Coordinates of C-alpha atoms in Angstrom, one line a residue:
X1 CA 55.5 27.0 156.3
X2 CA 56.8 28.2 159.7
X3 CA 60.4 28.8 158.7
X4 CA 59.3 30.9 155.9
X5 CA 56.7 32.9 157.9
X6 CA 59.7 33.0 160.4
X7 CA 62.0 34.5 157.7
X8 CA 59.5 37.4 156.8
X9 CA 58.7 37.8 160.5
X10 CA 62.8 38.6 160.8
X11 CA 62.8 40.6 157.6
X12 CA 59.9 42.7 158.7
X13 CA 61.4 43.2 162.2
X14 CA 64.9 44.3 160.4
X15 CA 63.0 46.6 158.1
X16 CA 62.0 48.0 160.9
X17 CA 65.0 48.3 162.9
X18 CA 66.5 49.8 159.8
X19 CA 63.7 52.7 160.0
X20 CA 64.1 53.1 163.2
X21 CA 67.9 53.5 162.4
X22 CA 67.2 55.7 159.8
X23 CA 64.8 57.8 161.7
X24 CA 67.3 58.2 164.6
X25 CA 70.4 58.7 161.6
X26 CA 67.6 61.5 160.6
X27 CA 67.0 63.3 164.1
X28 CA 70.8 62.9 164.8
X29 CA 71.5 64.7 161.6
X30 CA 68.6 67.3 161.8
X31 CA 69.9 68.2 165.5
X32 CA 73.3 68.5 164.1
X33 CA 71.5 70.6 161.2
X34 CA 70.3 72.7 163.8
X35 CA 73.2 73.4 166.0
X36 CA 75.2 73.9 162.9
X37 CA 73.2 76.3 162.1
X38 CA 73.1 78.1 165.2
X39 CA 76.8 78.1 165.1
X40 CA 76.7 79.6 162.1
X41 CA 74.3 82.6 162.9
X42 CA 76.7 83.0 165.7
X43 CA 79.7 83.3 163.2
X44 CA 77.4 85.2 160.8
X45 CA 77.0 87.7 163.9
X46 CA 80.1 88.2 165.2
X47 CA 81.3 88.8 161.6
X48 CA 78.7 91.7 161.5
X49 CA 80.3 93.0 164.8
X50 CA 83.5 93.0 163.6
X51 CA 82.7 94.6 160.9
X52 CA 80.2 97.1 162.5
X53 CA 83.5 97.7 164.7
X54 CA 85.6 97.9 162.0
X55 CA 83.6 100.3 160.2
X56 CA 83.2 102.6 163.4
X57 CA 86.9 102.6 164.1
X58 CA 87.7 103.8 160.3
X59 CA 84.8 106.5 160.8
X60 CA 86.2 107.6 164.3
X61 CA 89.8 107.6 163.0
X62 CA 88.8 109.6 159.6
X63 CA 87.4 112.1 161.9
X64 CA 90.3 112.4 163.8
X65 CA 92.0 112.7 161.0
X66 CA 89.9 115.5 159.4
X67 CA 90.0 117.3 162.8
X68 CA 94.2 117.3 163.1
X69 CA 94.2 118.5 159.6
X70 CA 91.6 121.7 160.5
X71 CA 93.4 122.0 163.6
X72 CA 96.1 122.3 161.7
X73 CA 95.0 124.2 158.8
X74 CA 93.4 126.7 161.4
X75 CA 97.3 127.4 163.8
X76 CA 98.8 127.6 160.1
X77 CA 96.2 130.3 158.9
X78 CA 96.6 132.1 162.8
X79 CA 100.1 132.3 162.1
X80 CA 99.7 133.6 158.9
X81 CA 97.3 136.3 160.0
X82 CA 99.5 137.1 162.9
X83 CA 102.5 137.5 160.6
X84 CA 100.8 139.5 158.5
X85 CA 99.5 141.5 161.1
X86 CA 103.4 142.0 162.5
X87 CA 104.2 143.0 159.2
X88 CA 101.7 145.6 159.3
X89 CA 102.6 147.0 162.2
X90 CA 106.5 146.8 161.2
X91 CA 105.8 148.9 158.5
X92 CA 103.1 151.1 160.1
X93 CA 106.1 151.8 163.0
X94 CA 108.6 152.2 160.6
X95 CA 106.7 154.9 158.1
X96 CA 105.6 156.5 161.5
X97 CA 109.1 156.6 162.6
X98 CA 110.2 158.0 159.3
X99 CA 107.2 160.6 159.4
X100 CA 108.0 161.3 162.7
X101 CA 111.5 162.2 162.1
X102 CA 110.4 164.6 158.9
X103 CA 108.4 166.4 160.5
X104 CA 110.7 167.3 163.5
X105 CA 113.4 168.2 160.7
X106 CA 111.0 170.2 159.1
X107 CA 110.4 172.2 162.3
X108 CA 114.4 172.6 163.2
X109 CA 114.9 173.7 159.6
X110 CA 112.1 176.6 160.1
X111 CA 114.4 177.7 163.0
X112 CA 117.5 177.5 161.0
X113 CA 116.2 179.5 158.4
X114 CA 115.0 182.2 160.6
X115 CA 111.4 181.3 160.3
X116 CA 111.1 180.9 164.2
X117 CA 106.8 181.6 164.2
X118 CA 106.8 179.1 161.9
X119 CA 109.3 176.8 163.7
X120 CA 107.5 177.2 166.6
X121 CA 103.8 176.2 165.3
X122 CA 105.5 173.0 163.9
X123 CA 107.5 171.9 166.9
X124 CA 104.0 172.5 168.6
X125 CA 102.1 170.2 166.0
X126 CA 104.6 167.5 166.2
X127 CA 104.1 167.4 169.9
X128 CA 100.5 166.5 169.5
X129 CA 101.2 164.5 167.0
X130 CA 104.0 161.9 168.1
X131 CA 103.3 163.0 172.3
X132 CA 105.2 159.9 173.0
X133 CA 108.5 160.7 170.9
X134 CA 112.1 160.5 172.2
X135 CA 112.4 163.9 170.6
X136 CA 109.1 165.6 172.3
X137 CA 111.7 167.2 174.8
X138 CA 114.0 168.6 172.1
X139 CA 110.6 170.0 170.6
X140 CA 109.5 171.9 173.6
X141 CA 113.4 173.3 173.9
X142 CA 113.5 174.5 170.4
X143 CA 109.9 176.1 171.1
X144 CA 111.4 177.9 173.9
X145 CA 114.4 178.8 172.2
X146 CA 112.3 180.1 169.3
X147 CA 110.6 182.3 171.6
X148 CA 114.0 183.4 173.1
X149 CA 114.7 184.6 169.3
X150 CA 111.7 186.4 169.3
X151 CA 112.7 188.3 172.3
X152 CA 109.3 186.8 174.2
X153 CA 111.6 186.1 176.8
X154 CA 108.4 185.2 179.4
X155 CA 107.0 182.9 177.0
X156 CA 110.6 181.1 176.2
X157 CA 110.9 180.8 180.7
X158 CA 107.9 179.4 180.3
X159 CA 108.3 176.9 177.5
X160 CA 111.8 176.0 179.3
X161 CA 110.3 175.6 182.6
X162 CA 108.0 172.6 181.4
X163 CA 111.5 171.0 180.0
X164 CA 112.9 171.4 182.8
X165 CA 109.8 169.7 185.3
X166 CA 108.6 167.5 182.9
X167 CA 111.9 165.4 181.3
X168 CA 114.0 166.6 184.6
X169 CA 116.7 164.0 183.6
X170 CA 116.6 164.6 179.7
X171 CA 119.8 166.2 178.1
X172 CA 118.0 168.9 177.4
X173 CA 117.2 170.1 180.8
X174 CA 120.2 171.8 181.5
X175 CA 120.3 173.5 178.2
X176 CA 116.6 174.9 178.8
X177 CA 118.0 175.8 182.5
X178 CA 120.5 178.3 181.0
X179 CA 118.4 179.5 178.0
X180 CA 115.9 180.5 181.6
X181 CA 118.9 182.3 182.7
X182 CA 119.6 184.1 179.2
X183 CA 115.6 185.0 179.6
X184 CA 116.2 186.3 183.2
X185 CA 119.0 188.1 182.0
X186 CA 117.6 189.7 179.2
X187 CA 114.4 191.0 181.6
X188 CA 117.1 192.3 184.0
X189 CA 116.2 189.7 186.8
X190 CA 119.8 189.4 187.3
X191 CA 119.7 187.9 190.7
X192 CA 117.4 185.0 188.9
X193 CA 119.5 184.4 186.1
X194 CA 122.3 183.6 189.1
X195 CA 120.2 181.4 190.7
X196 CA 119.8 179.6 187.7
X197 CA 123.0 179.0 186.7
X198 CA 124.0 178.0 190.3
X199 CA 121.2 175.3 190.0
X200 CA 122.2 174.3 186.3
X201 CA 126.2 173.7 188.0
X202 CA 124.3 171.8 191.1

């Protein structure tokens, strides 16, 4: 009949429909598929970056790190060394100063004891020795002297002269000027040994 024709007709066209639904419903969902998953490569991405930069900034802050602790360990070894090299030379001035003043004491106790060749040799060796010594012009005085009491009265003028032009403004200048003057006096150069003294009271 025509109304049931009619019917399936209607039922076939709403099948249809339905697919047609369905299909779209399908596309919709596969496009939303899609841009889902592009969204989530995009996520999946910028996770990587962040970590890539995360990762970077922990490398480039550990070698910071490591190169403030060299640093570090490096001044603290440089002071070390430097203090140990002040020590050293503390001790290396100090045992100098100490040999420095034994030897001159050994020399001034030659002349005490008579011994004034042997005075004068040391007093000599200790000048060569320690040329830069406070007591280098108390050396050269006692080498003239020891001359004087060897009655080498030219070579004790002459060992009193350098004093005298060398450390003019040392103590022992004016003490070398009248050991000159007892040397004078003792060659006979009497007018000399005046002149002398009137320089030592100028």
């Amino acid at each position: 009949s025509f109304d049931s024709r009619f019917s399936k007709v209607e039922t076939d066209v709403s099948d249809r429909r339905a697919i047609v639904d369905l299909g779209t419903q399908i596309e919709s969902a596969k496009t939303e598929m899609a841009r889902l998953r592009g969204a989530l490569e995009v996520l999946q991405n910028q996770i990587e970056q962040q970590e890539k930069r995360g990762r970077d900034l922990y490398v480039d802050l550990d070698n910071r790190l490591r190169r403030m602790e060299q640093a570090r360990a490096d001044d603290l070894k440089q002071r070390e060394e430097k203090l140990a090299q002040d020590r050293a030379q503390q001790e290396r001035v100090a045992l100098d100063a100490a040999n420095e003043t034994k030897t001159y004491e050994s020399a001034l106790n030659q002349f005490k004891l008579g011994n004034y060749q042997v005075a004068i040799t040391q007093f000599r060796g200790f000048m060569e020795q320690f040329p830069q010594s406070q007591l280098t012009p108390s050396a050269q005085y006692w080498v003239g002297n020891g001359h004087y009491a060897l009655r080498d009265y030219k070579a004790a003028i002459a060992a009193q002269e350098r004093v005298v032009a060398t450390w003019p403004d040392n103590a022992k200048a004016s003490d070398a000027m009248l050991n000159i003057a007892s040397s004078q006096a003792e060659l006979g150069d009497v007018n000399g040994a005046r002149q002398t003294l009137r320089a030592v009271v100028d």
